[in-house]
Amino acid sequence: MIQTFMIQPPPYLHLFPIRHHGPGSARALLAALRELKPDAILVEGPADANEIIPWLGHEEIEPPIALLVYRPDKPDAAGSYPFAEFSPEYQALRYGVQQGIITRFFDLPQAVMLAAAARPLMPNTAVFHQIAQAADHHDYELWWNAAIEQRQNQDDLFTGILELMHAMRTAAEETPPSEMDEKTAVAHAQAQQLAQQREAHMRRAIRQAYAEGCARIAVVCGAWHAPALCHLDTATTDDTLLANLPGVAVETAWVPWTYGRISATTGYGAGIRSPGWYHHLWQMGQQQATPTQLSIHWLSHVAQLLRGQDLDASSAHIIEAVRLAEALAAMRGLPAPGLPELNEATQTVLCFGDAAPMQLIHKRLIVGERMGAVPPDSPMIPLQRDLHQQQRRLRLRPEPEPTTLNLDLRTDSHRERSQLLHRLNLLKVPWGKITPIRGQSGTYQEVWQLAWKPEFVVRVIEAGVWGNTVVTAVTNFATDQANLAQDLPTLTHLLDQALLADLPELVLSLLERIEAQAAVSS
């Protein structure tokens, strides 16, 4: 049985334990910050990215975005920290930047995390399930949504979360770890130490802000960490934990992200299952909508999506679905319908019991297709900037969902678009895939299927070692590939691509390489 304990942080410290990407947490946090008027805001995030926080005040920032921290010598070694509009951390950072107060990340630097051999130990999930079961929920996330993210009364919300997390951590510590072999035990100890170093760094950052004269320090962190930050008389122990930490050189940048990448299915540790639904909760919360209004607006979006697929979805269907969802919530003892109740009502009333349309609803609405944007003058490597300028000039906006692009190569602008897409394919950034055309006798037409993925940003950064422009980078990269090739088919395939990408210097070097290889080939 979990017991709660009253814990009191110092009077200058105001803890706001949140759920990453929680719309209810974000709404309550923003209201609390406006009431508190802090003179410093510390947010969970890598401390070596503080210099690019001011960019969040730029008018062209459009979430979802991600903070990318990467090693210039190994761009594939990177850490990403996604932010949606409904992320509490994003709202706290924006508030701090707009108010002109001290605003910092205060977690362990990513330079240390990338140098470490282990990943931080994650919380014991057993205690999370125990909480859900105690509240008659089979799923912890569903319980948290009902209790926190869709909560109407936000009084003493963060005090309650702090006490809950303190009890959960106490229960987790009392649970003996399962038996493990020697190798697993060593890895577990390293992960546990890294987790302790993270919280030690957070406490040190709080003490530093207080030493600078900050009398009202707002700390925004994942709920699990909050109890460990209440007692700050551990300076000696923290200094020992943080002594002689490894480190590597890192660079930082804001990059566009997608709701699909924020969802838990992508493998992101702090992901969520339904970013599109959370976006809806945030918008309705900003409008101070009632639970019934929230359900009506959501089911209206569902009906509009179904109508676009030529499925029957009338206003009467929406009304009946809202009534069914509210009845299901009442039967389950819930104050208002959540996503499970709305989904069941949708399938019953709007989909006539058919589960197939629910897959479309999940992809397009529950997860969502939104993609963010960053200012063109924000920190980028030269190759990124060149690509971004070409995308704007050629009016090729990166979109996460597949789109069809028809090109007439007799037109200069269309021909340049084709060349850019072919060059990116050569650079192993497959933004577009060319599709065969039937019934056309000419060779002046191309049809492309385009779909931009956030991981392409990392590939562009990796390709930056080959040059500062797309043409230079692809020429140098393809030349290197040709030098490594040991057979004619590989070389002729590269030549094919170089001709389509309109890279005359590369074509000449490939012809020389083909001639040399042909001389020694049977």
Short mmCIF file of C-alpha atoms in Angstrom, two decimals:
data_model
loop_
_atom_site.label_atom_id
_atom_site.label_comp_id
_atom_site.label_asym_id
_atom_site.label_seq_id
_atom_site.Cartn_x
_atom_site.Cartn_y
_atom_site.Cartn_z
CA MET A 1 0.00 0.00 0.00
CA ILE A 2 1.44 3.40 -1.03
CA GLN A 3 1.38 6.13 1.61
CA THR A 4 1.78 9.86 0.96
CA PHE A 5 4.11 12.21 2.82
CA MET A 6 4.14 15.98 3.05
CA ILE A 7 7.45 17.34 1.74
CA GLN A 8 8.46 20.99 1.79
CA PRO A 9 11.04 22.47 -0.61
CA PRO A 10 12.83 25.71 0.43
CA PRO A 11 10.63 28.84 0.24
CA TYR A 12 12.51 30.22 -2.78
CA LEU A 13 12.03 26.98 -4.75
CA HIS A 14 8.75 26.37 -6.60
CA LEU A 15 8.57 22.89 -8.10
CA PHE A 16 6.31 22.13 -11.05
CA PRO A 17 6.37 18.37 -11.67
CA ILE A 18 4.85 17.74 -15.10
CA ARG A 19 4.26 15.02 -17.62
CA HIS A 20 6.32 15.57 -20.78
CA HIS A 21 3.94 16.73 -23.53
CA GLY A 22 0.97 16.98 -21.14
CA PRO A 23 -1.60 19.62 -22.26
CA GLY A 24 -3.29 19.82 -18.85
CA SER A 25 0.10 20.14 -17.18
CA ALA A 26 1.05 22.89 -19.64
CA ARG A 27 -2.15 24.84 -19.02
CA ALA A 28 -1.80 24.61 -15.24
CA LEU A 29 1.90 25.50 -15.43
CA LEU A 30 1.33 28.60 -17.54
CA ALA A 31 -1.33 29.84 -15.11
CA ALA A 32 0.98 29.16 -12.14
CA LEU A 33 3.90 31.01 -13.73
CA ARG A 34 1.75 34.06 -14.43
CA GLU A 35 0.66 34.09 -10.80
CA LEU A 36 4.13 33.42 -9.34
CA LYS A 37 6.07 35.84 -11.60
CA PRO A 38 9.38 34.02 -11.06
CA ASP A 39 12.75 35.67 -11.58
CA ALA A 40 14.28 32.40 -12.91
CA ILE A 41 12.90 29.37 -14.74
CA LEU A 42 14.86 26.13 -14.86
CA VAL A 43 13.59 23.51 -17.32
CA GLU A 44 14.58 19.87 -17.70
CA GLY A 45 16.83 19.76 -20.73
CA PRO A 46 20.57 19.65 -21.59
CA ALA A 47 22.46 22.53 -20.01
CA ASP A 48 24.77 22.85 -23.02
CA ALA A 49 21.84 24.04 -25.18
CA ASN A 50 21.09 27.22 -23.22
CA GLU A 51 22.49 29.50 -25.90
CA ILE A 52 19.74 28.66 -28.40
CA ILE A 53 16.79 29.05 -25.99
CA PRO A 54 16.19 32.69 -27.14
CA TRP A 55 15.18 31.39 -30.58
CA LEU A 56 11.94 30.13 -29.02
CA GLY A 57 10.80 33.75 -28.92
CA HIS A 58 11.07 34.03 -32.72
CA GLU A 59 7.74 34.63 -34.45
CA GLU A 60 8.51 32.03 -37.14
CA ILE A 61 8.95 29.16 -34.66
CA GLU A 62 6.14 26.67 -35.27
CA PRO A 63 5.91 23.53 -33.10
CA PRO A 64 6.36 20.62 -33.16
CA ILE A 65 10.11 21.16 -33.15
CA ALA A 66 13.02 19.37 -31.53
CA LEU A 67 16.22 20.45 -29.90
CA LEU A 68 18.96 18.47 -31.64
CA VAL A 69 22.30 18.09 -29.84
CA TYR A 70 24.88 16.22 -31.89
CA ARG A 71 28.58 15.52 -32.16
CA PRO A 72 30.12 17.34 -35.15
CA ASP A 73 32.62 14.50 -35.57
CA LYS A 74 29.83 11.88 -35.38
CA PRO A 75 26.51 13.48 -36.39
CA ASP A 76 24.67 10.20 -36.03
CA ALA A 77 25.49 10.34 -32.31
CA ALA A 78 22.80 12.79 -31.30
CA GLY A 79 20.12 13.45 -28.72
CA SER A 80 16.73 14.90 -29.66
CA TYR A 81 14.33 16.70 -27.31
CA PRO A 82 10.94 17.20 -29.01
CA PHE A 83 8.56 20.01 -28.06
CA ALA A 84 4.94 20.42 -29.09
CA GLU A 85 2.79 23.50 -28.51
CA PHE A 86 1.19 21.65 -25.59
CA SER A 87 4.52 20.64 -24.01
CA PRO A 88 4.87 22.25 -20.55
CA GLU A 89 8.60 22.75 -21.12
CA TYR A 90 7.94 24.66 -24.35
CA GLN A 91 5.36 26.92 -22.69
CA ALA A 92 7.72 27.57 -19.74
CA LEU A 93 10.64 28.43 -22.02
CA ARG A 94 8.49 30.71 -24.18
CA TYR A 95 7.15 32.46 -21.09
CA GLY A 96 10.65 33.02 -19.73
CA VAL A 97 11.99 34.35 -23.04
CA GLN A 98 9.01 36.69 -23.52
CA GLN A 99 9.29 38.01 -19.95
CA GLY A 100 13.04 38.54 -20.25
CA ILE A 101 13.91 36.57 -17.11
CA ILE A 102 16.63 33.98 -16.50
CA THR A 103 15.58 30.88 -18.47
CA ARG A 104 17.82 27.83 -18.56
CA PHE A 105 17.99 24.12 -19.15
CA PHE A 106 19.40 22.49 -16.01
CA ASP A 107 19.77 18.80 -16.76
CA LEU A 108 23.11 17.05 -17.27
CA PRO A 109 24.79 18.36 -20.45
CA GLN A 110 24.28 16.21 -23.52
CA ALA A 111 28.06 16.32 -24.01
CA VAL A 112 28.27 14.08 -20.94
CA MET A 113 25.34 11.88 -21.96
CA LEU A 114 26.82 11.20 -25.40
CA ALA A 115 30.18 10.33 -23.85
CA ALA A 116 28.66 7.98 -21.26
CA ALA A 117 28.64 4.27 -21.96
CA ALA A 118 25.16 3.83 -20.41
CA ARG A 119 21.73 5.41 -20.63
CA PRO A 120 20.03 6.75 -17.47
CA LEU A 121 18.00 4.26 -15.46
CA MET A 122 14.28 4.61 -16.17
CA PRO A 123 11.68 4.57 -13.35
CA ASN A 124 10.26 1.28 -12.15
CA THR A 125 7.03 0.87 -14.15
CA ALA A 126 5.50 -1.55 -11.62
CA VAL A 127 4.66 1.25 -9.22
CA PHE A 128 2.94 3.20 -12.03
CA HIS A 129 0.65 0.25 -12.71
CA GLN A 130 -0.02 -0.04 -8.98
CA ILE A 131 -1.33 3.54 -8.92
CA ALA A 132 -3.58 2.92 -11.92
CA GLN A 133 -5.03 -0.25 -10.41
CA ALA A 134 -5.72 1.52 -7.12
CA ALA A 135 -7.83 4.01 -9.11
CA ASP A 136 -9.70 1.21 -10.97
CA HIS A 137 -7.78 1.81 -14.23
CA HIS A 138 -6.04 -0.96 -16.13
CA ASP A 139 -3.67 1.53 -17.78
CA TYR A 140 -1.53 4.18 -16.07
CA GLU A 141 -1.62 6.58 -19.03
CA LEU A 142 -5.43 6.49 -19.16
CA TRP A 143 -5.54 7.22 -15.43
CA TRP A 144 -3.11 10.11 -15.77
CA ASN A 145 -5.11 11.57 -18.66
CA ALA A 146 -8.35 11.47 -16.67
CA ALA A 147 -6.80 12.73 -13.41
CA ILE A 148 -4.38 15.36 -14.73
CA GLU A 149 -4.53 16.24 -18.42
CA GLN A 150 -8.34 16.57 -18.62
CA ARG A 151 -8.68 17.97 -15.10
CA GLN A 152 -10.92 21.03 -14.80
CA ASN A 153 -9.96 22.20 -11.28
CA GLN A 154 -6.20 22.85 -11.17
CA ASP A 155 -5.93 24.05 -7.54
CA ASP A 156 -2.94 22.50 -5.72
CA LEU A 157 -2.31 20.27 -8.73
CA PHE A 158 1.48 20.37 -8.52
CA THR A 159 1.53 19.91 -4.75
CA GLY A 160 -0.54 16.75 -5.18
CA ILE A 161 1.71 15.44 -7.97
CA LEU A 162 4.82 16.10 -5.84
CA GLU A 163 3.41 14.10 -2.92
CA LEU A 164 2.33 11.30 -5.25
CA MET A 165 5.77 11.05 -6.85
CA HIS A 166 7.46 11.05 -3.46
CA ALA A 167 5.35 8.08 -2.41
CA MET A 168 5.96 6.30 -5.74
CA ARG A 169 9.72 6.74 -5.49
CA THR A 170 9.66 5.45 -1.92
CA ALA A 171 7.69 2.39 -3.02
CA ALA A 172 10.04 1.81 -5.96
CA GLU A 173 13.08 1.92 -3.67
CA GLU A 174 11.47 -0.63 -1.36
CA THR A 175 10.89 -3.04 -4.25
CA PRO A 176 13.93 -5.34 -4.48
CA PRO A 177 15.42 -5.62 -7.98
CA SER A 178 15.00 -8.93 -9.74
CA GLU A 179 17.97 -11.24 -9.96
CA MET A 180 20.37 -10.39 -12.79
CA ASP A 181 23.62 -11.77 -14.14
CA GLU A 182 26.94 -10.00 -13.60
CA LYS A 183 26.94 -8.19 -16.96
CA THR A 184 23.37 -6.96 -16.47
CA ALA A 185 24.17 -5.88 -12.90
CA VAL A 186 27.12 -3.77 -14.08
CA ALA A 187 25.00 -2.09 -16.78
CA HIS A 188 22.25 -1.48 -14.21
CA ALA A 189 24.71 0.15 -11.81
CA GLN A 190 26.06 2.44 -14.56
CA ALA A 191 22.55 3.47 -15.60
CA GLN A 192 21.61 4.13 -11.97
CA GLN A 193 24.70 6.28 -11.42
CA LEU A 194 23.94 8.34 -14.54
CA ALA A 195 20.38 8.92 -13.28
CA GLN A 196 21.80 10.10 -9.94
CA GLN A 197 24.23 12.40 -11.72
CA ARG A 198 21.35 13.99 -13.63
CA GLU A 199 19.50 14.87 -10.44
CA ALA A 200 22.73 16.02 -8.78
CA HIS A 201 23.30 18.42 -11.70
CA MET A 202 19.74 19.72 -11.35
CA ARG A 203 20.26 20.44 -7.63
CA ARG A 204 23.55 22.20 -8.37
CA ALA A 205 21.83 24.41 -10.96
CA ILE A 206 19.14 25.37 -8.43
CA ARG A 207 21.79 26.33 -5.85
CA GLN A 208 23.61 28.36 -8.51
CA ALA A 209 20.46 30.32 -9.42
CA TYR A 210 19.81 31.04 -5.72
CA ALA A 211 23.42 32.18 -5.26
CA GLU A 212 22.88 34.63 -8.14
CA GLY A 213 20.13 36.31 -6.11
CA CYS A 214 17.02 34.65 -7.58
CA ALA A 215 14.33 34.66 -4.89
CA ARG A 216 11.55 32.90 -6.84
CA ILE A 217 12.94 29.96 -8.80
CA ALA A 218 10.46 27.97 -10.90
CA VAL A 219 11.65 24.44 -11.68
CA VAL A 220 9.87 22.53 -14.47
CA CYS A 221 10.85 18.88 -14.61
CA GLY A 222 9.47 15.42 -15.21
CA ALA A 223 7.29 14.48 -12.25
CA TRP A 224 9.53 11.56 -11.26
CA HIS A 225 12.52 13.86 -10.58
CA ALA A 226 10.72 16.43 -8.44
CA PRO A 227 11.06 14.75 -4.99
CA ALA A 228 14.83 14.46 -5.48
CA LEU A 229 15.09 18.24 -5.89
CA CYS A 230 13.38 19.23 -2.63
CA HIS A 231 16.40 18.88 -0.36
CA LEU A 232 19.38 20.95 -1.46
CA ASP A 233 21.77 20.30 1.46
CA THR A 234 23.60 17.68 -0.58
CA ALA A 235 26.26 19.90 -2.19
CA THR A 236 29.20 17.73 -1.10
CA THR A 237 27.58 14.51 -2.31
CA ASP A 238 26.56 16.15 -5.59
CA ASP A 239 30.07 17.49 -6.20
CA THR A 240 31.44 13.98 -5.72
CA LEU A 241 28.92 12.55 -8.18
CA LEU A 242 29.72 15.22 -10.78
CA ALA A 243 33.52 15.08 -10.48
CA ASN A 244 35.57 14.04 -13.52
CA LEU A 245 32.63 13.53 -15.86
CA PRO A 246 33.49 12.53 -19.45
CA GLY A 247 32.55 14.89 -22.25
CA VAL A 248 32.60 15.40 -26.01
CA ALA A 249 32.22 18.45 -28.24
CA VAL A 250 28.61 19.06 -29.31
CA GLU A 251 26.61 21.42 -31.51
CA THR A 252 22.95 22.38 -31.09
CA ALA A 253 20.11 23.32 -33.43
CA TRP A 254 16.32 23.59 -33.56
CA VAL A 255 14.87 21.26 -36.20
CA PRO A 256 11.31 20.64 -37.47
CA TRP A 257 9.61 17.61 -35.95
CA THR A 258 6.34 15.74 -36.45
CA TYR A 259 3.61 14.40 -34.20
CA GLY A 260 4.32 10.96 -35.59
CA ARG A 261 7.87 11.18 -34.21
CA ILE A 262 6.62 12.37 -30.80
CA SER A 263 4.27 9.40 -30.49
CA ALA A 264 5.41 6.52 -28.31
CA THR A 265 5.56 4.18 -31.29
CA THR A 266 8.71 5.90 -32.57
CA GLY A 267 10.80 4.72 -29.65
CA TYR A 268 11.27 8.16 -28.10
CA GLY A 269 11.49 7.48 -24.37
CA ALA A 270 9.19 10.28 -23.26
CA GLY A 271 6.78 9.86 -26.15
CA ILE A 272 3.01 9.87 -26.02
CA ARG A 273 0.48 7.68 -27.79
CA SER A 274 -1.86 10.39 -29.03
CA PRO A 275 -0.22 13.76 -29.81
CA GLY A 276 -3.10 14.79 -32.08
CA TRP A 277 -5.58 14.23 -29.24
CA TYR A 278 -3.33 16.14 -26.82
CA HIS A 279 -3.16 19.02 -29.30
CA HIS A 280 -6.96 19.06 -29.26
CA LEU A 281 -7.02 19.06 -25.44
CA TRP A 282 -4.62 22.01 -25.42
CA GLN A 283 -6.65 24.04 -27.90
CA MET A 284 -9.92 23.37 -26.07
CA GLY A 285 -8.27 24.21 -22.75
CA GLN A 286 -7.12 27.56 -24.15
CA GLN A 287 -10.72 28.25 -25.12
CA GLN A 288 -11.94 27.12 -21.67
CA ALA A 289 -14.27 24.65 -23.35
CA THR A 290 -16.58 22.41 -21.32
CA PRO A 291 -16.18 18.61 -21.56
CA THR A 292 -19.24 18.45 -23.84
CA GLN A 293 -17.81 21.11 -26.15
CA LEU A 294 -14.50 19.23 -26.20
CA SER A 295 -16.28 16.05 -27.31
CA ILE A 296 -18.38 17.85 -29.93
CA HIS A 297 -15.35 19.52 -31.52
CA TRP A 298 -13.39 16.26 -31.58
CA LEU A 299 -16.19 14.25 -33.15
CA SER A 300 -16.76 17.05 -35.66
CA HIS A 301 -13.16 16.61 -36.81
CA VAL A 302 -13.76 12.86 -37.03
CA ALA A 303 -16.92 13.37 -39.10
CA GLN A 304 -15.13 15.77 -41.44
CA LEU A 305 -12.36 13.23 -41.99
CA LEU A 306 -14.88 10.45 -42.72
CA ARG A 307 -16.81 12.65 -45.14
CA GLY A 308 -13.56 13.20 -47.02
CA GLN A 309 -13.49 9.43 -47.53
CA ASP A 310 -17.10 9.45 -48.86
CA LEU A 311 -18.46 7.91 -45.65
CA ASP A 312 -21.76 8.97 -44.15
CA ALA A 313 -21.23 11.22 -41.09
CA SER A 314 -24.09 13.61 -40.36
CA SER A 315 -24.72 16.07 -37.53
CA ALA A 316 -27.17 13.58 -36.06
CA HIS A 317 -24.38 11.01 -35.92
CA ILE A 318 -22.19 13.47 -33.99
CA ILE A 319 -24.95 14.18 -31.47
CA GLU A 320 -25.58 10.48 -30.88
CA ALA A 321 -21.85 9.76 -30.56
CA VAL A 322 -21.44 12.52 -27.95
CA ARG A 323 -24.35 11.11 -25.94
CA LEU A 324 -22.93 7.59 -26.12
CA ALA A 325 -19.46 8.77 -25.05
CA GLU A 326 -20.92 10.64 -22.06
CA ALA A 327 -22.99 7.59 -21.10
CA LEU A 328 -19.90 5.37 -21.24
CA ALA A 329 -17.98 7.85 -19.04
CA ALA A 330 -20.82 7.87 -16.49
CA MET A 331 -20.97 4.06 -16.41
CA ARG A 332 -17.19 3.97 -15.74
CA GLY A 333 -17.32 6.61 -13.02
CA LEU A 334 -15.40 9.18 -15.05
CA PRO A 335 -16.10 12.94 -14.81
CA ALA A 336 -15.94 13.32 -18.60
CA PRO A 337 -15.37 11.17 -21.70
CA GLY A 338 -11.75 10.47 -22.58
CA LEU A 339 -10.24 9.24 -25.81
CA PRO A 340 -11.26 5.58 -25.19
CA GLU A 341 -14.93 6.55 -24.73
CA LEU A 342 -14.86 8.80 -27.80
CA ASN A 343 -13.21 6.06 -29.86
CA GLU A 344 -15.81 3.50 -28.83
CA ALA A 345 -18.62 5.94 -29.62
CA THR A 346 -17.01 6.77 -32.96
CA GLN A 347 -16.73 3.14 -34.02
CA THR A 348 -20.28 2.34 -32.90
CA VAL A 349 -22.13 5.35 -34.32
CA LEU A 350 -19.99 6.96 -37.02
CA CYS A 351 -18.31 3.79 -38.33
CA PHE A 352 -21.36 1.52 -37.86
CA GLY A 353 -19.26 -0.97 -35.91
CA ASP A 354 -16.56 -1.25 -38.60
CA ALA A 355 -13.00 -1.09 -37.18
CA ALA A 356 -11.32 -0.29 -40.52
CA PRO A 357 -12.01 3.51 -40.51
CA MET A 358 -10.55 3.71 -36.98
CA GLN A 359 -7.10 3.09 -38.45
CA LEU A 360 -7.45 6.25 -40.56
CA ILE A 361 -8.75 8.20 -37.55
CA HIS A 362 -5.82 7.01 -35.46
CA LYS A 363 -3.26 8.05 -38.07
CA ARG A 364 -4.76 11.38 -39.14
CA LEU A 365 -6.31 12.66 -35.91
CA ILE A 366 -5.22 10.74 -32.81
CA VAL A 367 -1.52 10.78 -33.76
CA GLY A 368 -1.81 13.61 -36.27
CA GLU A 369 0.19 14.76 -39.26
CA ARG A 370 1.40 18.14 -38.06
CA MET A 371 4.98 19.15 -38.91
CA GLY A 372 6.75 22.13 -37.37
CA ALA A 373 9.04 24.81 -38.78
CA VAL A 374 12.06 26.77 -37.58
CA PRO A 375 13.26 30.25 -38.63
CA PRO A 376 15.51 30.22 -41.71
CA ASP A 377 18.16 32.23 -39.84
CA SER A 378 18.32 29.90 -36.82
CA PRO A 379 21.56 27.97 -36.15
CA MET A 380 22.22 25.51 -38.97
CA ILE A 381 25.27 24.01 -40.64
CA PRO A 382 26.00 25.57 -44.07
CA LEU A 383 24.63 22.56 -45.99
CA GLN A 384 21.33 22.75 -44.08
CA ARG A 385 21.05 26.45 -44.87
CA ASP A 386 21.74 25.93 -48.58
CA LEU A 387 19.11 23.19 -48.76
CA HIS A 388 16.59 25.33 -46.88
CA GLN A 389 17.17 28.26 -49.27
CA GLN A 390 16.67 26.01 -52.30
CA GLN A 391 13.49 24.56 -50.83
CA ARG A 392 12.09 28.07 -50.37
CA ARG A 393 13.22 29.27 -53.79
CA LEU A 394 11.72 26.24 -55.54
CA ARG A 395 8.61 26.24 -53.31
CA LEU A 396 9.19 22.69 -52.13
CA ARG A 397 7.92 22.68 -48.56
CA PRO A 398 8.87 19.55 -46.59
CA GLU A 399 5.68 17.75 -45.55
CA PRO A 400 5.44 14.60 -43.43
CA GLU A 401 2.55 13.07 -45.35
CA PRO A 402 3.11 11.59 -48.84
CA THR A 403 2.29 14.03 -51.63
CA THR A 404 2.45 13.70 -55.41
CA LEU A 405 4.54 16.14 -57.44
CA ASN A 406 4.06 16.30 -61.23
CA LEU A 407 6.95 17.90 -63.10
CA ASP A 408 7.22 19.09 -66.70
CA LEU A 409 10.96 19.10 -67.39
CA ARG A 410 10.52 21.57 -70.26
CA THR A 411 9.94 24.22 -67.58
CA ASP A 412 13.05 25.66 -65.86
CA SER A 413 11.60 25.69 -62.34
CA HIS A 414 10.27 22.13 -62.68
CA ARG A 415 13.60 20.95 -64.03
CA GLU A 416 15.42 22.51 -61.05
CA ARG A 417 13.05 20.76 -58.65
CA SER A 418 13.79 17.45 -60.30
CA GLN A 419 17.53 18.06 -60.12
CA LEU A 420 17.36 18.88 -56.39
CA LEU A 421 15.41 15.71 -55.63
CA HIS A 422 17.83 13.58 -57.67
CA ARG A 423 20.79 15.21 -55.88
CA LEU A 424 19.31 14.47 -52.48
CA ASN A 425 18.76 10.84 -53.47
CA LEU A 426 22.43 10.64 -54.43
CA LEU A 427 23.23 12.08 -50.98
CA LYS A 428 21.17 9.32 -49.29
CA VAL A 429 18.37 11.74 -48.31
CA PRO A 430 15.41 10.07 -50.10
CA TRP A 431 12.89 12.88 -49.78
CA GLY A 432 11.31 11.90 -53.11
CA LYS A 433 10.81 8.67 -55.00
CA ILE A 434 10.19 8.77 -58.73
CA THR A 435 7.27 6.69 -59.96
CA PRO A 436 6.81 5.17 -63.43
CA ILE A 437 4.38 6.86 -65.83
CA ARG A 438 2.11 4.81 -68.05
CA GLY A 439 0.52 6.07 -71.24
CA GLN A 440 3.08 8.83 -71.88
CA SER A 441 5.38 8.65 -74.88
CA GLY A 442 7.60 11.66 -74.02
CA THR A 443 10.46 11.80 -71.50
CA TYR A 444 9.78 15.35 -70.35
CA GLN A 445 7.45 14.39 -67.50
CA GLU A 446 8.27 13.08 -64.03
CA VAL A 447 5.99 12.08 -61.17
CA TRP A 448 7.44 12.06 -57.66
CA GLN A 449 6.10 10.79 -54.35
CA LEU A 450 7.40 13.14 -51.62
CA ALA A 451 7.50 12.52 -47.86
CA TRP A 452 9.88 14.33 -45.52
CA LYS A 453 10.99 12.53 -42.35
CA PRO A 454 12.60 14.29 -39.37
CA GLU A 455 15.56 11.90 -39.44
CA PHE A 456 16.52 13.40 -42.80
CA VAL A 457 17.80 16.41 -40.83
CA VAL A 458 20.39 14.17 -39.19
CA ARG A 459 21.38 12.77 -42.59
CA VAL A 460 21.86 16.28 -43.95
CA ILE A 461 24.05 17.13 -40.94
CA GLU A 462 26.05 13.94 -41.54
CA ALA A 463 26.47 14.91 -45.20
CA GLY A 464 27.85 18.31 -44.15
CA VAL A 465 31.35 16.81 -44.03
CA TRP A 466 31.27 16.56 -47.85
CA GLY A 467 30.61 20.24 -48.55
CA ASN A 468 28.73 23.42 -47.65
CA THR A 469 26.29 23.34 -50.58
CA VAL A 470 24.12 20.58 -51.99
CA VAL A 471 26.06 20.51 -55.30
CA THR A 472 29.47 20.37 -53.60
CA ALA A 473 28.40 17.79 -51.03
CA VAL A 474 26.76 15.43 -53.50
CA THR A 475 29.69 15.72 -55.94
CA ASN A 476 32.27 14.91 -53.28
CA PHE A 477 30.17 12.13 -51.75
CA ALA A 478 29.43 10.45 -55.10
CA THR A 479 33.09 10.76 -56.13
CA ASP A 480 34.09 8.97 -52.94
CA GLN A 481 31.48 6.26 -53.62
CA ALA A 482 32.86 5.85 -57.14
CA ASN A 483 36.42 5.48 -55.84
CA LEU A 484 35.26 2.71 -53.52
CA ALA A 485 33.26 0.89 -56.22
CA GLN A 486 34.77 -2.33 -57.52
CA ASP A 487 32.35 -3.13 -60.36
CA LEU A 488 30.94 -1.47 -63.44
CA PRO A 489 27.22 -1.78 -62.55
CA THR A 490 27.73 0.38 -59.44
CA LEU A 491 29.60 3.00 -61.45
CA THR A 492 27.08 3.09 -64.29
CA HIS A 493 24.25 3.45 -61.79
CA LEU A 494 26.05 6.44 -60.23
CA LEU A 495 26.51 7.90 -63.73
CA ASP A 496 22.79 7.51 -64.38
CA GLN A 497 21.98 9.44 -61.22
CA ALA A 498 24.58 12.12 -61.92
CA LEU A 499 23.09 12.79 -65.37
CA LEU A 500 19.59 13.17 -63.91
CA ALA A 501 20.95 15.43 -61.15
CA ASP A 502 22.72 17.66 -63.72
CA LEU A 503 26.20 17.42 -62.18
CA PRO A 504 28.61 17.80 -65.16
CA GLU A 505 31.82 17.71 -63.08
CA LEU A 506 30.71 14.46 -61.45
CA VAL A 507 29.75 13.00 -64.85
CA LEU A 508 33.25 13.63 -66.20
CA SER A 509 34.96 12.07 -63.19
CA LEU A 510 32.63 9.07 -63.33
CA LEU A 511 33.36 8.54 -67.03
CA GLU A 512 37.09 8.50 -66.26
CA ARG A 513 36.49 6.05 -63.41
CA ILE A 514 34.34 3.81 -65.66
CA GLU A 515 37.01 3.83 -68.38
CA ALA A 516 39.67 2.82 -65.84
CA GLN A 517 37.48 0.06 -64.38
CA ALA A 518 36.49 -1.23 -67.83
CA ALA A 519 40.14 -1.66 -68.73
CA VAL A 520 40.60 -4.25 -65.98
CA SER A 521 37.18 -5.89 -66.21
CA SER A 522 36.38 -8.98 -68.25
#
